XYZ file of C-alpha atoms in Angstrom:
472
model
C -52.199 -23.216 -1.111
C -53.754 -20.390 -3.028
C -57.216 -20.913 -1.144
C -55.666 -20.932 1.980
C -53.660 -17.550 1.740
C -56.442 -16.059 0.097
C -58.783 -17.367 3.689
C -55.629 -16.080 5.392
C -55.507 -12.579 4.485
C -59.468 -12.832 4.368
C -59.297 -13.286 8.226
C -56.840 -11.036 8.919
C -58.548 -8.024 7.005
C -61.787 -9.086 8.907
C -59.914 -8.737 12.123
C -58.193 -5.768 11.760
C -61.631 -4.118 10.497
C -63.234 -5.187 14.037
C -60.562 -4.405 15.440
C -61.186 -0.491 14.370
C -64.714 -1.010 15.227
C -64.022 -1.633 18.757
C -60.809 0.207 19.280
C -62.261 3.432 20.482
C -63.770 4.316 23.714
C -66.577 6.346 21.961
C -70.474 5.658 22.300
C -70.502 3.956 18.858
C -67.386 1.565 20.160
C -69.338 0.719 22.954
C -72.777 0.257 21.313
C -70.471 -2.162 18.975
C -69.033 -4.234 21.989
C -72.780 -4.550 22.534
C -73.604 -6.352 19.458
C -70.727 -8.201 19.569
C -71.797 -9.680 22.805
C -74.900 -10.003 22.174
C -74.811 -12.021 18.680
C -72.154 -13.735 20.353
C -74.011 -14.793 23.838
C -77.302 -15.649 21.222
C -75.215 -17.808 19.179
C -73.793 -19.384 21.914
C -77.327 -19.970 23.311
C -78.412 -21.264 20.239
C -75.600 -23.417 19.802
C -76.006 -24.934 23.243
C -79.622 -25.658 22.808
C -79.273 -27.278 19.648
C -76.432 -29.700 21.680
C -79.086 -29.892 24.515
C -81.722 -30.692 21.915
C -80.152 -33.456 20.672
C -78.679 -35.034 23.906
C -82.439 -35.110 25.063
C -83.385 -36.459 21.884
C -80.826 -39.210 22.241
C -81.541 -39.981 26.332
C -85.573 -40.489 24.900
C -84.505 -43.047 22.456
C -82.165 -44.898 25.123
C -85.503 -44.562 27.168
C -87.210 -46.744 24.294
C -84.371 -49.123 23.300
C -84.305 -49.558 27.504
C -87.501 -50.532 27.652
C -87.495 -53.033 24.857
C -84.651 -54.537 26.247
C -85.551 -54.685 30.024
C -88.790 -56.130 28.799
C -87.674 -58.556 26.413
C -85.222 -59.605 28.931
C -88.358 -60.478 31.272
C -90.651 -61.593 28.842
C -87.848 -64.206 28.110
C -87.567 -65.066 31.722
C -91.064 -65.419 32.188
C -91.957 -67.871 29.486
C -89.106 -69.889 30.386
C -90.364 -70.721 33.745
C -93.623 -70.560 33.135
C -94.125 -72.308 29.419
C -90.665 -74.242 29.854
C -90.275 -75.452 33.325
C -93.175 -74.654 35.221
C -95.776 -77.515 33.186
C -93.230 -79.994 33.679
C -93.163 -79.278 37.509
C -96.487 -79.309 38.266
C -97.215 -82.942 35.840
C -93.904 -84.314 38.537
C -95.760 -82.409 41.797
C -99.348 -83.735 40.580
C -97.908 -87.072 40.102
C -95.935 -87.372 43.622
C -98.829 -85.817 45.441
C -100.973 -88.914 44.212
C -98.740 -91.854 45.154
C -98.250 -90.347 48.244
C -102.222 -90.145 49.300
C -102.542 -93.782 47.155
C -99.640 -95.410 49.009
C -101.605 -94.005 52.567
C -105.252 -95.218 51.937
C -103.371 -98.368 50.404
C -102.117 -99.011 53.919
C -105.574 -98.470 55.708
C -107.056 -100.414 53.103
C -104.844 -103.627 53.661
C -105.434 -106.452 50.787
C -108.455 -103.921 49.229
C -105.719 -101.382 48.421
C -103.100 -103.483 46.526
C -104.356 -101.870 42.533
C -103.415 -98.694 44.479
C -100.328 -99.744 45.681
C -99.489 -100.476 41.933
C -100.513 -97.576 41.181
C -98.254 -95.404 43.467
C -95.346 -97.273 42.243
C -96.569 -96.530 38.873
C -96.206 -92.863 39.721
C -93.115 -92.928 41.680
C -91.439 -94.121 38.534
C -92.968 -91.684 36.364
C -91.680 -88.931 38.589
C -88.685 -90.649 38.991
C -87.812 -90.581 34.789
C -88.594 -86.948 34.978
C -86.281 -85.725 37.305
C -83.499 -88.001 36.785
C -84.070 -86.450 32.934
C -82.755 -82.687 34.674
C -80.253 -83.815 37.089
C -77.574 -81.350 37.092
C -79.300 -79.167 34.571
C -79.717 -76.761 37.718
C -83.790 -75.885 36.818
C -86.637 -76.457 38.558
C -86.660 -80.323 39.210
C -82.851 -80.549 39.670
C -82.888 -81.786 43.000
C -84.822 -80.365 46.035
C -83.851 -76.308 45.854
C -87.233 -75.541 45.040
C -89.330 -78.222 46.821
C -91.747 -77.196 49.548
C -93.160 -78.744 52.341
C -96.470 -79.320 50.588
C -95.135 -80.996 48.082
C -95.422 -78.261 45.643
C -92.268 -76.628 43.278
C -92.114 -72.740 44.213
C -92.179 -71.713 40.588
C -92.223 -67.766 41.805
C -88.500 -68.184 43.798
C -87.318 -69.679 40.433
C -88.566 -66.866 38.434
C -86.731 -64.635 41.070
C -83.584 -66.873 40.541
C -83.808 -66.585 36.190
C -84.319 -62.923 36.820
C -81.344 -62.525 38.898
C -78.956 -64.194 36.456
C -79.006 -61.226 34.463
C -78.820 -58.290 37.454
C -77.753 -55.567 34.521
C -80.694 -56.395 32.717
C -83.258 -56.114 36.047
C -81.204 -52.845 36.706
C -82.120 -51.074 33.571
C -84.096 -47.776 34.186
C -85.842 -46.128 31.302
C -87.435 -43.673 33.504
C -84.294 -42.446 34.755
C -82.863 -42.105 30.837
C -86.630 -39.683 30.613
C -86.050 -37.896 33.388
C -82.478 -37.276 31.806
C -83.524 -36.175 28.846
C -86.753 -34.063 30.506
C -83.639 -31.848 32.545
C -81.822 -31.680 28.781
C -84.589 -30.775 27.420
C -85.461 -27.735 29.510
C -81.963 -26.459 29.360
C -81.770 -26.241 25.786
C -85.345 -24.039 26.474
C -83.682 -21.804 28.867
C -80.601 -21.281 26.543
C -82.804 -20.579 23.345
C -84.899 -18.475 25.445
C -81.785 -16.066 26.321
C -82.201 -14.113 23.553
C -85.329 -12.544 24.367
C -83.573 -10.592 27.374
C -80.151 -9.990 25.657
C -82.115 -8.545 22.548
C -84.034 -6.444 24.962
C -80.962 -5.293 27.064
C -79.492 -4.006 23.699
C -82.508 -2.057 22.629
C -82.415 -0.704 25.748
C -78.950 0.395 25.408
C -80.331 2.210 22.461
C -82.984 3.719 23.979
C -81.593 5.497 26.802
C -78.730 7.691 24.905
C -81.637 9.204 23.052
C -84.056 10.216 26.438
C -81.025 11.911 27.392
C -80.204 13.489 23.899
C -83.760 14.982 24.177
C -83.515 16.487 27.535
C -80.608 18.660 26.326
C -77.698 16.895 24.699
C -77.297 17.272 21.066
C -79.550 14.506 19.259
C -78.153 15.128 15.624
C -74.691 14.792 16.789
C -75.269 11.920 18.759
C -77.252 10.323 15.968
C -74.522 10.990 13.895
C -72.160 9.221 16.460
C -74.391 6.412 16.725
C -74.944 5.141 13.076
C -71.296 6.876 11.605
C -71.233 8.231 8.357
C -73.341 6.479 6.184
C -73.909 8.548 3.352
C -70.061 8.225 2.526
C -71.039 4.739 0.541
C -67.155 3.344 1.871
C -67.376 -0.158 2.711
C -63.966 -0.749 4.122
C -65.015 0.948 7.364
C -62.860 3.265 8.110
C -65.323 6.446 8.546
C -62.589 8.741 7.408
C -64.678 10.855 4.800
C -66.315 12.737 7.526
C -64.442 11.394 10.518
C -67.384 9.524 11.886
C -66.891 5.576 13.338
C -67.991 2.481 11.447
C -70.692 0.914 13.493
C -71.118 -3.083 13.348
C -74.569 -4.253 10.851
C -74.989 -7.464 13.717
C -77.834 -6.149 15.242
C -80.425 -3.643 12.856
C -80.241 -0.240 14.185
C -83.484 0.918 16.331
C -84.632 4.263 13.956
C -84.731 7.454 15.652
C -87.416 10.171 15.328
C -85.602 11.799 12.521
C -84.484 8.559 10.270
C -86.143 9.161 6.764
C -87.077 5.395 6.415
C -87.562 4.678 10.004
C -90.791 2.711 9.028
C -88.772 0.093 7.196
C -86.228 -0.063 9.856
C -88.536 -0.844 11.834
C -89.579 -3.580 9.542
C -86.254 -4.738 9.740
C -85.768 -5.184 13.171
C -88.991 -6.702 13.778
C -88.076 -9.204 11.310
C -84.440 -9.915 12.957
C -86.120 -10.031 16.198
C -88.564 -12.807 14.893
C -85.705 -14.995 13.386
C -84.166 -15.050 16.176
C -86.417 -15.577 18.743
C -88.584 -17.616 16.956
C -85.897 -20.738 17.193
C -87.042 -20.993 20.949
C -90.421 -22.135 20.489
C -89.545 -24.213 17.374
C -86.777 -26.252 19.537
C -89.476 -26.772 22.088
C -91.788 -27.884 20.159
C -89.405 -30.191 17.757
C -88.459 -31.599 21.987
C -92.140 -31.998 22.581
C -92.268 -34.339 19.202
C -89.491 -36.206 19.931
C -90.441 -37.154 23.516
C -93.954 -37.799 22.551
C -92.883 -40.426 19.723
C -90.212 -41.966 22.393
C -93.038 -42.181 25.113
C -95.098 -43.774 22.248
C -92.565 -46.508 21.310
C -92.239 -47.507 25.260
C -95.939 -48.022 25.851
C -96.044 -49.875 22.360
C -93.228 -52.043 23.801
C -95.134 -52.237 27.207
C -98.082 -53.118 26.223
C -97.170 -55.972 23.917
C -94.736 -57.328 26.745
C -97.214 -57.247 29.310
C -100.007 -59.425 26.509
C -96.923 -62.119 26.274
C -95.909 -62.036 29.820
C -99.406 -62.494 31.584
C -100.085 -64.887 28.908
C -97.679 -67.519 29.655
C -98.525 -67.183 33.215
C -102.332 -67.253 32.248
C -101.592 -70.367 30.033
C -99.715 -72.288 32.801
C -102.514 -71.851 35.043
C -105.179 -72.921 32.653
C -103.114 -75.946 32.082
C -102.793 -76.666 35.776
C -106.260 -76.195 36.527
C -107.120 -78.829 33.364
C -104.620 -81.281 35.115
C -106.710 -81.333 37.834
C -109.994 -81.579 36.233
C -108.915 -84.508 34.039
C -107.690 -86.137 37.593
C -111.254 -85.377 38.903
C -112.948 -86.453 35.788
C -110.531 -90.017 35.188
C -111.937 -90.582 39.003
C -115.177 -90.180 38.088
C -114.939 -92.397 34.845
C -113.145 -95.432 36.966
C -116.279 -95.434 39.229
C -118.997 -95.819 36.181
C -116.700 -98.482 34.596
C -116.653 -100.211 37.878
C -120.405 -100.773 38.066
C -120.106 -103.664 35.083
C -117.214 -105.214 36.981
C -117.634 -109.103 37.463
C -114.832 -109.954 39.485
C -115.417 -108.597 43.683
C -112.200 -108.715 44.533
C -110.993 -106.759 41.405
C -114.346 -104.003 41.834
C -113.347 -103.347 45.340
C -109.451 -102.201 44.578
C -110.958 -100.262 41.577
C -113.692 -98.525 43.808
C -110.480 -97.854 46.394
C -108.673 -96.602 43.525
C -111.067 -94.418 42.896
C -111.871 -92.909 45.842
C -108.484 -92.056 46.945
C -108.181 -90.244 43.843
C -111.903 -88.110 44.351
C -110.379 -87.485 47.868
C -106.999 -86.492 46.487
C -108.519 -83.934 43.983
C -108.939 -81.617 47.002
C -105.232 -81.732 47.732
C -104.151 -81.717 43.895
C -105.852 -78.377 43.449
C -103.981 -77.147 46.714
C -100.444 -77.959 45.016
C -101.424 -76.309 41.624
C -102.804 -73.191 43.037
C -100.006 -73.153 45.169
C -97.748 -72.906 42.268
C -99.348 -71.198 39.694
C -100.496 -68.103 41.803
C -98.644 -64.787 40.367
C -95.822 -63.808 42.016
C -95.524 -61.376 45.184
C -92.509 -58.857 46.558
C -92.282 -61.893 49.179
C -90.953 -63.581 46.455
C -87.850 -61.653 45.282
C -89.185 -60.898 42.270
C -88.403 -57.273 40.662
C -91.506 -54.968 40.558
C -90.894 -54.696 36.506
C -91.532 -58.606 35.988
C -94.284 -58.528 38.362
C -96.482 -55.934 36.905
C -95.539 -57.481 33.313
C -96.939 -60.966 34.509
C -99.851 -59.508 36.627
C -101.171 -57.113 33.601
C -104.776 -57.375 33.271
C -106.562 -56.249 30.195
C -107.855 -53.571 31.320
C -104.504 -52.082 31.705
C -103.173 -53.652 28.103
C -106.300 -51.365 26.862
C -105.247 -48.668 29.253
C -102.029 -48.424 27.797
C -102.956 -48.744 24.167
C -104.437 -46.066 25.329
C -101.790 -43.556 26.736
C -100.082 -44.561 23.320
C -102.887 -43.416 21.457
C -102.586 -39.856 23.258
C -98.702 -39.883 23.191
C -99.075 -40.419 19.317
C -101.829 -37.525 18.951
C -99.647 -35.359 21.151
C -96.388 -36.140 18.501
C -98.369 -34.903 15.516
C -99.778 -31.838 17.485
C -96.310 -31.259 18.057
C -95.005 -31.920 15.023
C -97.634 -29.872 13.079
C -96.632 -26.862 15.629
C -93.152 -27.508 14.868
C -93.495 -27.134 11.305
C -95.405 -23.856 11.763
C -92.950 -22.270 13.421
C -90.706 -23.716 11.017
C -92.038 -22.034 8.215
C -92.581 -18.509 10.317
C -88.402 -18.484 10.474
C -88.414 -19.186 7.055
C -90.981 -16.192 6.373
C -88.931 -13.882 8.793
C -85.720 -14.764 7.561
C -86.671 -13.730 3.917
C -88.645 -10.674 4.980
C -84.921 -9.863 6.720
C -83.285 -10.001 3.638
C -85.851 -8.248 1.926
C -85.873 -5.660 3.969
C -81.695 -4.939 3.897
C -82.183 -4.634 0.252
C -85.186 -1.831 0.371
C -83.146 -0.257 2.906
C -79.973 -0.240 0.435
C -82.631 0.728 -2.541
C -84.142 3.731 -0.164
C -80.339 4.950 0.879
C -79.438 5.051 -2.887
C -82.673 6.234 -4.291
C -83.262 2.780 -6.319
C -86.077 1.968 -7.642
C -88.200 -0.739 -6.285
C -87.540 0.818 -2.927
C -91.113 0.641 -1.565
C -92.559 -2.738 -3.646
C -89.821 -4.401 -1.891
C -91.005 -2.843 1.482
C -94.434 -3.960 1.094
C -92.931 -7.434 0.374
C -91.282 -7.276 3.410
C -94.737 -6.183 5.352
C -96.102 -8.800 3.594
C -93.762 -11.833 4.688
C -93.651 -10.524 8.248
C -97.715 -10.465 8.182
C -97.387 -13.867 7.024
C -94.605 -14.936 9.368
C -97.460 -13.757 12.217
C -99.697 -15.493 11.317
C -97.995 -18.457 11.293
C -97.314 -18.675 14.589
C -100.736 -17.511 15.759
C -101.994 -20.650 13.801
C -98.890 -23.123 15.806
C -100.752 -21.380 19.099
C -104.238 -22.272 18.352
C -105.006 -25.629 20.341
């Protein structure tokens, strides 16, 4: 309870002292309403771009975690069909496809045809254990939803279908989250920026009393108005030794013509000026990191789902096209085995055997290009799963590559960031340097003038700094 009575009367000393600063109508009560709103709007500004700054920070990570999901979600989808369904679909459409063009040249063949016949019975009930094995499983082969005419499964309207089941997951937009965070982004600029034209509204508040004062008005008297009476040493602010005003220490005084250490109050303004304009450009470039890493992250994630995506569809149709080669090649190997057959009646079903199944090849290869062909917008499938399955490598090496530049562009940032960094730092001590030579000059301490020097010296080095952020 102490504490708090002690913060209490703390406060209310600290308004009732501002409240004497601002009280009067004179110049120096106005000059102090100045400051007041001017530290206060560049606070505010501050405060608001920091909030900005990290609202833009957070919309680029949901950017990233977006994109990981939303292609996760498809990658999923994709090998499903197409390493889960899909090579189950094409073995059933293979396999109906032949007993249908066996069980036709069986019936132009008469007696010659019956191994064929066999055959096609063979691979009815083949095709019959492997759908009856998904009935009311609701994929592919469950039932006729995704037969066609052809006799082919349409693989690409059941990847629409998989995709759909999950609409909040196709509806996920990273670039809108970017875009988000871009307009966040370039408010919290525009508020740190406000500084620069409040801090040169107030010098030029301070400026103009003074071209008047030296076209005829009395400039020691208004000096004296302007900066109170400082030599009185009283702290409490009351100005009553020589009935001059207490002026706020917000804002450094500009030094007039006649100030005896003008040259370090210059100093000491051009060091409050870099502090606090200087957290501008550091914001922007701590945004420019941020975003960079973020845009990194997503083509990271892109890249590797667009490898596992075209992949399974790449797989599946290297599988299909081996299905139909090993068809072509068992026709092929029935023919040469025929040649040492003894029985006639036995070589001519095997040689009708085998050339339904060279002319069937033809119509095989129809049905699996049919359904392994990527999918199109005729389709229904989303344009995010079909540029994931369609990805050729030249564009997994094109975006390995944007990452690559996204990364370099994240350290140039960050490098800048930690330049300007540092030149606050530098200004900010040079500041307080500075206020203590000026208290040392007032009082004729010693040490005045080393500590100005250090003060020249930080600022020099505070310059430098951020010429070295601006060099490319």
């Amino acid at each position: 309870m102490t504490a708090l009575a002690t913060a209490r009367r703390a406060a209310r000393a600290v308004g009732r002292r501002a409240g004497r600063i601002v009280r009067s109508g004179s110049r120096v009560a106005r000059a102090n309403w100045r400051q007041l709103v001017v530290t206060g709007l560049i606070a505010l500004g501050v405060a608001a771009s920091a909030i900005l700054t990290g609202q833009a920070t957070g919309e680029w990570q949901s950017m990233t975690r977006q994109e990981t999901k939303r292609s996760a979600a498809a990658v999923e989808d994709i090998t499903f069909v197409y390493g889960a369904e899909a090579p189950q679909a094409v073995r059933v459409a293979v396999a109906e496809a032949r007993a249908g063009w066996l069980e036709l040249d069986a019936g132009m063949r008469g007696d010659d045809g019956a191994l064929e016949r066999i055959e096609a019975a063979s691979e009815r009930q083949y095709v019959w254990q492997l759908r009856f094995a998904e009935k009311g499983k609701g994929t592919l082969l469950d039932g006729d939803a995704y037969r066609r005419a052809d006799g082919s499964y349409d693989i690409q309207r059941r990847l629409a279908a998989t995709r759909a089941a999950n609409p909040e997951l196709v509806r996920l937009d990273p670039d809108e989250a970017l875009r988000t965070g871009d307009r966040k982004a370039r408010w919290a600029a525009l508020c740190a920026t406000v500084a620069v034209p409040l801090l040169a509204y107030y010098y030029l508040m301070q400026l103009l009393p003074r071209r008047r004062s030296r076209n005829g008005e009395n400039a020691e008297g208004d000096r004296r108005e302007e900066h109170g009476d400082e030599g009185d040493g009283d702290g409490d602010g009351d100005g009553a030794s020589g009935g001059g005003e207490e002026e706020l220490d917000e804002i450094p005084p500009m030094p007039a013509s006649r100030d005896a250490h003008r040259r370090l109050m210059w100093l000491t303004n051009i060091a409050w000026i870099l502090f606090t304009v200087l957290v501008a450009p550091q914001l922007y470039f701590g945004n420019q990191e941020q975003r960079a890493q973020a845009l990194a992250a997503r083509e990271g994630t892109r890249v590797t789902a667009e490898i596992q995506a075209s992949g399974a569809l790449d797989a599946f149709q290297r599988e299909s096209r081996r299905l139909v080669l090993t068809h072509d090649l068992k026709a092929a190997t029935r023919e040469y085995v025929n040649l040492d057959t003894q029985d006639a009646v036995l070589a001519a079903q095997q040689e009708a055997l085998a050339h339904a199944d060279r002319d069937s090849g033809a119509k095989l290869g129809q049905i699996v290009a049919a359904m392994s062909r990527a999918p199109g917008p005729e389709d229904g499938v989303d344009p995010v799963t079909r540029a994931l399955i369609g990805a050729s490598p030249a564009e997994w090496k094109a975006g390995l590559r944007r990452q690559g530049e996204q990364l370099a562009a994240a350290d140039k940032a960050s490098g800048r960031n930690n330049h300007m960094t540092v030149a606050i730092l530098f200004a900010g001590l040079a500041f307080s340097i500075s206020a203590l030579a000026m208290l040392r000059a007032r009082t004729a301490g010693p040490k005045a003038g080393l500590l100005a020097a250090g003060t020249a010296v930080l600022l020099a080095a505070s310059v430098l700094t951020i010429v070295r952020a601006a060099l490319p």
